[in-house]
Amino acid sequence: MSKHIEKLKKQLVEVSEVVNSFRSEAVQVRIIDRLLDAIIESDRVDSDNGDALSRRGRKPRSGDDDENYSPAGRKKPGATKILNQLLATDFFTARHSISDIADYCKENYDSEFKTSELSGILLKLAKENKLRRERSNDNNRFEYVKA
């Protein structure tokens, strides 16, 4: 057992510089997770006796219980992708509030987003001058229109 731990430590030291070069902690965790899965799988193939380390591998994700997976097993597009698709259409030729955009995504893309999920992306698109962010006179809320 300690042989496996020492081997794992050595391998982690070797890849730590590359992993730490990514700024996002979520990306770092995913990389390490995949590396550990690959190491466990290679240990499973290498060992004929089926020791405890190889039996503790993670179950593969089924996707059936995750709400972000469609029946075909493919992941639904995220808010950024859908908003970029909307930019390519004439949707933003008229002004829309965040709640209007969320409702439209639910009806036309079968993707239910909270307004908080959309607000940051819309703000980014406004800062990139892809959209204009204007305050509505009726309800004093922001509305978005193509720049």
XYZ file of N, CA and C in Angstrom:
441
model
N 0.819 -1.192 0.000
C 0.000 0.000 0.000
C 0.865 1.260 0.000
N 1.915 1.298 0.824
C 2.763 2.480 0.884
C 3.516 2.683 -0.429
N 3.767 1.594 -1.172
C 4.392 1.724 -2.489
C 3.526 2.567 -3.405
N 2.224 2.320 -3.351
C 1.289 3.063 -4.195
C 1.250 4.540 -3.814
N 1.276 4.805 -2.515
C 1.239 6.185 -2.052
C 2.507 6.914 -2.464
N 3.644 6.285 -2.298
C 4.909 6.902 -2.704
C 4.925 7.154 -4.217
N 4.438 6.198 -4.974
C 4.375 6.346 -6.434
C 3.454 7.508 -6.807
N 2.317 7.593 -6.131
C 1.362 8.671 -6.372
C 1.962 10.023 -6.021
N 2.662 10.108 -4.879
C 3.321 11.354 -4.475
C 4.309 11.815 -5.549
N 5.108 10.887 -6.024
C 6.107 11.204 -7.041
C 5.440 11.717 -8.313
N 4.370 11.070 -8.718
C 3.663 11.490 -9.926
C 3.025 12.868 -9.746
N 2.474 13.136 -8.570
C 1.859 14.441 -8.309
C 2.897 15.558 -8.305
N 4.078 15.295 -7.765
C 5.154 16.291 -7.773
C 5.537 16.625 -9.216
N 5.562 15.605 -10.065
C 5.935 15.808 -11.467
C 4.935 16.689 -12.216
N 3.663 16.563 -11.896
C 2.648 17.323 -12.637
C 2.211 18.602 -11.929
N 2.686 18.832 -10.716
C 2.209 19.982 -9.944
C 2.470 21.319 -10.624
N 3.609 21.466 -11.276
C 3.915 22.738 -11.944
C 2.918 23.037 -13.057
N 2.593 22.015 -13.817
C 1.640 22.192 -14.917
C 0.254 22.503 -14.363
N -0.167 21.757 -13.356
C -1.496 21.955 -12.776
C -1.595 23.350 -12.151
N -0.558 23.762 -11.441
C -0.584 25.072 -10.789
C -0.510 26.234 -11.774
N -0.181 25.974 -13.021
C -0.149 27.048 -14.010
C -1.558 27.511 -14.388
N -2.571 26.693 -14.094
C -3.955 27.101 -14.344
C -4.431 27.953 -13.182
N -5.067 29.077 -13.489
C -5.524 29.989 -12.450
C -6.750 29.455 -11.713
N -7.624 28.797 -12.432
C -8.882 28.346 -11.857
C -8.677 27.105 -10.999
N -9.106 27.216 -9.759
C -8.998 26.072 -8.859
C -9.880 24.925 -9.335
N -11.026 25.261 -9.933
C -11.919 24.219 -10.448
C -11.243 23.427 -11.560
N -10.499 24.108 -12.419
C -9.777 23.429 -13.494
C -8.682 22.548 -12.899
N -7.968 23.062 -11.910
C -6.922 22.281 -11.255
C -7.487 20.998 -10.650
N -8.623 21.124 -9.973
C -9.246 19.956 -9.345
C -9.665 18.936 -10.399
N -10.223 19.414 -11.505
C -10.636 18.491 -12.574
C -9.450 17.748 -13.170
N -8.344 18.449 -13.368
C -7.150 17.819 -13.933
C -6.644 16.733 -12.983
N -6.522 17.065 -11.706
C -6.048 16.091 -10.721
C -7.012 14.914 -10.637
N -8.299 15.192 -10.680
C -9.303 14.133 -10.626
C -9.138 13.162 -11.794
N -8.952 13.700 -12.976
C -8.765 12.837 -14.146
C -7.445 12.071 -14.086
N -6.404 12.731 -13.604
C -5.121 12.033 -13.458
C -5.231 10.874 -12.470
N -5.900 11.128 -11.355
C -6.074 10.057 -10.368
C -6.891 8.909 -10.947
N -7.929 9.227 -11.706
C -8.718 8.172 -12.354
C -7.857 7.353 -13.307
N -7.002 8.043 -14.072
C -6.134 7.337 -15.016
C -5.117 6.466 -14.277
N -4.575 6.980 -13.176
C -3.611 6.220 -12.389
C -4.276 4.979 -11.796
N -5.453 5.166 -11.245
C -6.174 4.031 -10.656
C -6.496 3.002 -11.725
N -6.901 3.461 -12.890
C -7.220 2.535 -13.984
C -5.980 1.775 -14.439
N -4.848 2.475 -14.534
C -3.627 1.783 -14.946
C -3.174 0.792 -13.868
N -3.344 1.151 -12.586
C -3.032 0.214 -11.505
C -3.950 -1.003 -11.564
N -5.187 -0.767 -11.905
C -6.150 -1.859 -12.004
C -5.744 -2.836 -13.101
N -5.282 -2.305 -14.216
C -4.849 -3.148 -15.329
C -3.545 -3.855 -14.982
N -2.624 -3.126 -14.325
C -1.315 -3.685 -13.997
C -1.378 -4.784 -12.945
N -2.237 -4.612 -11.955
C -2.253 -5.582 -10.856
C -3.218 -6.723 -11.151
N -2.741 -7.911 -10.951
C -3.572 -9.096 -11.180
C -4.305 -9.520 -9.930
N -3.798 -9.108 -8.760
C -4.404 -9.562 -7.514
C -5.556 -8.684 -7.043
N -5.816 -7.540 -7.648
C -6.957 -6.689 -7.290
C -6.877 -6.157 -5.882
N -5.806 -5.413 -5.554
C -5.624 -4.904 -4.200
C -6.654 -3.825 -3.858
N -6.613 -3.334 -2.639
C -7.618 -2.392 -2.145
C -7.617 -1.087 -2.919
N -6.460 -0.625 -3.353
C -6.400 0.646 -4.063
C -7.175 0.579 -5.370
N -7.047 -0.487 -6.101
C -7.728 -0.576 -7.381
C -9.221 -0.812 -7.218
N -9.656 -1.326 -6.093
C -11.088 -1.554 -5.892
C -11.814 -0.291 -5.469
N -11.069 0.746 -5.060
C -11.711 1.958 -4.570
C -11.890 3.012 -5.648
N -11.859 2.640 -6.887
C -12.031 3.604 -7.975
C -13.428 4.197 -7.966
N -13.547 5.387 -8.526
C -14.845 6.044 -8.576
C -15.736 5.403 -9.610
N -17.027 5.525 -9.375
C -17.988 5.059 -10.360
C -18.038 6.089 -11.485
N -18.166 5.645 -12.733
C -18.320 6.621 -13.804
C -19.669 7.315 -13.675
N -19.716 8.560 -14.114
C -20.944 9.331 -14.025
C -21.963 8.790 -15.023
N -23.164 8.528 -14.548
C -24.177 7.950 -15.433
C -24.870 9.017 -16.257
N -25.123 10.180 -15.659
C -25.783 11.252 -16.398
C -27.289 11.188 -16.292
N -27.862 10.065 -15.870
C -29.305 9.941 -15.803
C -29.907 10.767 -14.678
N -29.153 10.920 -13.579
C -29.691 11.642 -12.443
C -29.314 13.117 -12.454
N -28.580 13.560 -13.413
C -28.150 14.950 -13.482
C -29.112 15.730 -14.356
N -29.643 16.832 -13.859
C -30.637 17.585 -14.605
C -30.058 18.302 -15.818
N -28.745 18.433 -15.904
C -28.127 19.086 -17.049
C -27.917 18.153 -18.228
N -28.319 16.914 -18.105
C -28.147 15.970 -19.201
C -29.472 15.739 -19.887
N -29.430 15.727 -21.194
C -30.631 15.443 -21.962
C -30.809 13.938 -22.051
N -31.960 13.450 -22.528
C -32.179 12.009 -22.628
C -31.144 11.307 -23.501
N -30.591 11.996 -24.461
C -29.600 11.384 -25.341
C -28.241 11.269 -24.652
N -28.099 11.826 -23.439
C -26.851 11.733 -22.711
C -25.921 12.910 -22.948
N -26.334 13.860 -23.735
C -25.501 15.034 -23.999
C -25.887 16.149 -23.046
N -24.900 16.924 -22.661
C -25.128 18.011 -21.735
C -25.800 19.172 -22.462
N -26.744 19.834 -21.775
C -27.418 20.998 -22.355
C -26.426 22.146 -22.434
N -26.608 23.034 -23.410
C -25.701 24.187 -23.495
C -25.898 25.115 -22.300
N -24.829 25.764 -21.907
C -24.873 26.671 -20.774
C -25.394 28.041 -21.157
N -25.508 28.898 -20.159
C -26.062 30.230 -20.356
C -25.215 31.056 -21.323
N -23.901 30.971 -21.224
C -23.025 31.748 -22.110
C -23.245 31.347 -23.562
N -23.308 30.067 -23.813
C -23.485 29.588 -25.180
C -24.836 30.040 -25.743
N -25.880 29.933 -24.939
C -27.207 30.323 -25.413
C -27.272 31.826 -25.654
N -26.689 32.624 -24.757
C -26.713 34.077 -24.959
C -25.923 34.476 -26.206
N -24.820 33.796 -26.468
C -24.071 34.077 -27.700
C -24.872 33.675 -28.931
N -25.660 32.595 -28.832
C -26.536 32.214 -29.936
C -27.617 33.265 -30.146
N -28.153 33.802 -29.056
C -29.167 34.852 -29.163
C -28.593 36.119 -29.797
N -27.329 36.398 -29.518
C -26.676 37.556 -30.133
C -26.617 37.426 -31.651
N -26.484 36.203 -32.129
C -26.400 35.965 -33.568
C -27.760 36.100 -34.247
N -28.836 36.083 -33.471
C -30.174 36.243 -34.035
C -30.610 37.702 -33.882
N -31.855 37.968 -34.219
C -32.376 39.333 -34.073
C -33.101 39.536 -32.738
N -32.878 38.650 -31.775
C -33.552 38.721 -30.477
C -33.274 40.042 -29.770
N -32.041 40.488 -29.799
C -31.667 41.693 -29.059
C -31.877 42.985 -29.854
N -32.609 42.924 -30.954
C -32.947 44.171 -31.639
C -33.974 44.951 -30.815
N -34.755 44.243 -30.005
C -35.677 44.878 -29.057
C -35.078 44.759 -27.658
N -35.476 45.667 -26.775
C -34.971 45.657 -25.407
C -35.622 44.532 -24.613
N -34.801 43.833 -23.803
C -35.309 42.742 -22.976
C -34.700 42.826 -21.582
N -35.542 42.570 -20.586
C -35.046 42.495 -19.210
C -34.437 41.113 -18.993
N -33.747 40.956 -17.883
C -33.134 39.667 -17.575
C -34.206 38.588 -17.430
N -35.316 38.929 -16.798
C -36.371 37.919 -16.625
C -36.994 37.541 -17.971
N -37.122 38.502 -18.900
C -37.603 38.192 -20.258
C -36.657 37.208 -20.947
N -35.366 37.448 -20.792
C -34.354 36.593 -21.424
C -34.408 35.188 -20.825
N -34.553 35.104 -19.496
C -34.643 33.803 -18.832
C -35.878 33.038 -19.300
N -37.005 33.737 -19.421
C -38.239 33.099 -19.907
C -38.072 32.612 -21.337
N -37.435 33.424 -22.166
C -37.215 33.055 -23.572
C -36.338 31.807 -23.671
N -35.294 31.741 -22.847
C -34.406 30.575 -22.843
C -35.161 29.320 -22.410
N -36.049 29.478 -21.444
C -36.824 28.336 -20.962
C -37.762 27.818 -22.051
N -38.425 28.735 -22.741
C -39.397 28.345 -23.766
C -38.737 27.818 -25.034
N -37.681 28.473 -25.488
C -37.117 28.157 -26.799
C -35.894 27.252 -26.775
N -35.205 27.187 -25.653
C -33.991 26.378 -25.563
C -34.109 25.264 -24.525
N -35.260 25.171 -23.872
C -35.491 24.170 -22.836
C -34.394 24.224 -21.773
N -33.958 25.429 -21.458
C -32.911 25.639 -20.455
C -33.406 26.662 -19.451
N -33.524 26.225 -18.214
C -34.031 27.100 -17.172
C -32.863 27.720 -16.421
N -32.723 29.045 -16.538
C -31.647 29.767 -15.870
C -32.236 30.727 -14.860
N -31.551 30.876 -13.743
C -31.911 31.917 -12.791
C -31.405 33.238 -13.364
N -32.051 34.320 -12.987
C -31.607 35.623 -13.476
C -30.192 35.925 -12.999
N -29.831 35.405 -11.834
C -28.475 35.630 -11.313
C -27.419 34.933 -12.178
N -27.793 33.825 -12.831
C -26.861 33.141 -13.737
C -26.624 33.966 -14.992
N -27.643 34.679 -15.422
C -27.552 35.440 -16.666
C -26.941 36.826 -16.480
N -27.123 37.418 -15.301
C -26.741 38.818 -15.119
C -25.253 39.071 -15.351
N -24.390 38.212 -14.842
C -22.953 38.401 -15.024
C -22.530 38.277 -16.475
N -23.129 37.336 -17.175
C -22.800 37.131 -18.590
C -23.276 38.316 -19.412
N -24.480 38.802 -19.105
C -25.015 39.968 -19.821
C -24.163 41.215 -19.557
N -23.705 41.377 -18.338
C -22.834 42.510 -18.005
C -21.525 42.426 -18.788
N -20.975 41.226 -18.891
C -19.742 41.026 -19.653
C -19.956 41.366 -21.120
N -21.074 40.927 -21.682
C -21.383 41.240 -23.078
C -21.562 42.744 -23.283
N -22.097 43.414 -22.270
C -22.246 44.867 -22.347
C -20.879 45.554 -22.300
N -19.989 45.046 -21.455
C -18.638 45.627 -21.367
C -17.839 45.389 -22.643
N -18.155 44.295 -23.351
C -17.489 43.995 -24.623
C -18.151 44.722 -25.795
N -19.115 45.596 -25.485
C -19.856 46.368 -26.484
C -20.616 45.505 -27.481
N -21.025 44.335 -27.053
C -21.879 43.490 -27.888
C -23.344 43.801 -27.601
N -23.606 44.243 -26.365
C -24.946 44.658 -25.947
C -24.854 46.021 -25.277
N -25.974 46.732 -25.270
C -26.084 47.968 -24.492
C -26.974 47.663 -23.296
N -26.592 48.188 -22.167
C -27.343 48.006 -20.931
C -28.011 49.324 -20.605
N -29.352 49.336 -20.643
C -30.095 50.581 -20.431
C -31.108 50.396 -19.309
N -31.258 51.427 -18.509
C -32.222 51.360 -17.409
C -33.608 51.703 -17.948
N -34.585 50.883 -17.589
C -35.959 51.087 -18.017
C -36.601 52.209 -17.210
N -37.364 53.066 -17.886
C -38.066 54.136 -17.189
C -39.284 53.606 -16.436
N -39.845 52.483 -16.914
C -41.054 51.936 -16.305
C -40.793 51.332 -14.926
N -39.782 50.460 -14.847
C -39.575 49.735 -13.591
C -38.178 49.927 -12.999
N -37.375 50.816 -13.592
C -36.037 51.140 -13.097
C -35.098 49.932 -13.074
N -35.343 48.966 -13.971
C -34.475 47.794 -14.088
C -33.725 47.874 -15.398
N -32.608 47.121 -15.450
C -31.805 47.131 -16.666
C -32.442 46.286 -17.765
N -32.295 46.769 -18.976
C -32.719 46.028 -20.158
C -31.550 45.995 -21.124
N -31.524 44.968 -21.942
C -30.391 44.755 -22.832
C -30.863 44.783 -24.273
N -30.052 45.458 -25.112
C -30.350 45.596 -26.535
C -29.017 45.529 -27.286
N -29.082 45.076 -28.519
C -27.852 44.957 -29.321
C -27.175 46.315 -29.476
N -25.871 46.342 -29.331
C -25.113 47.594 -29.422
C -24.921 48.009 -30.873
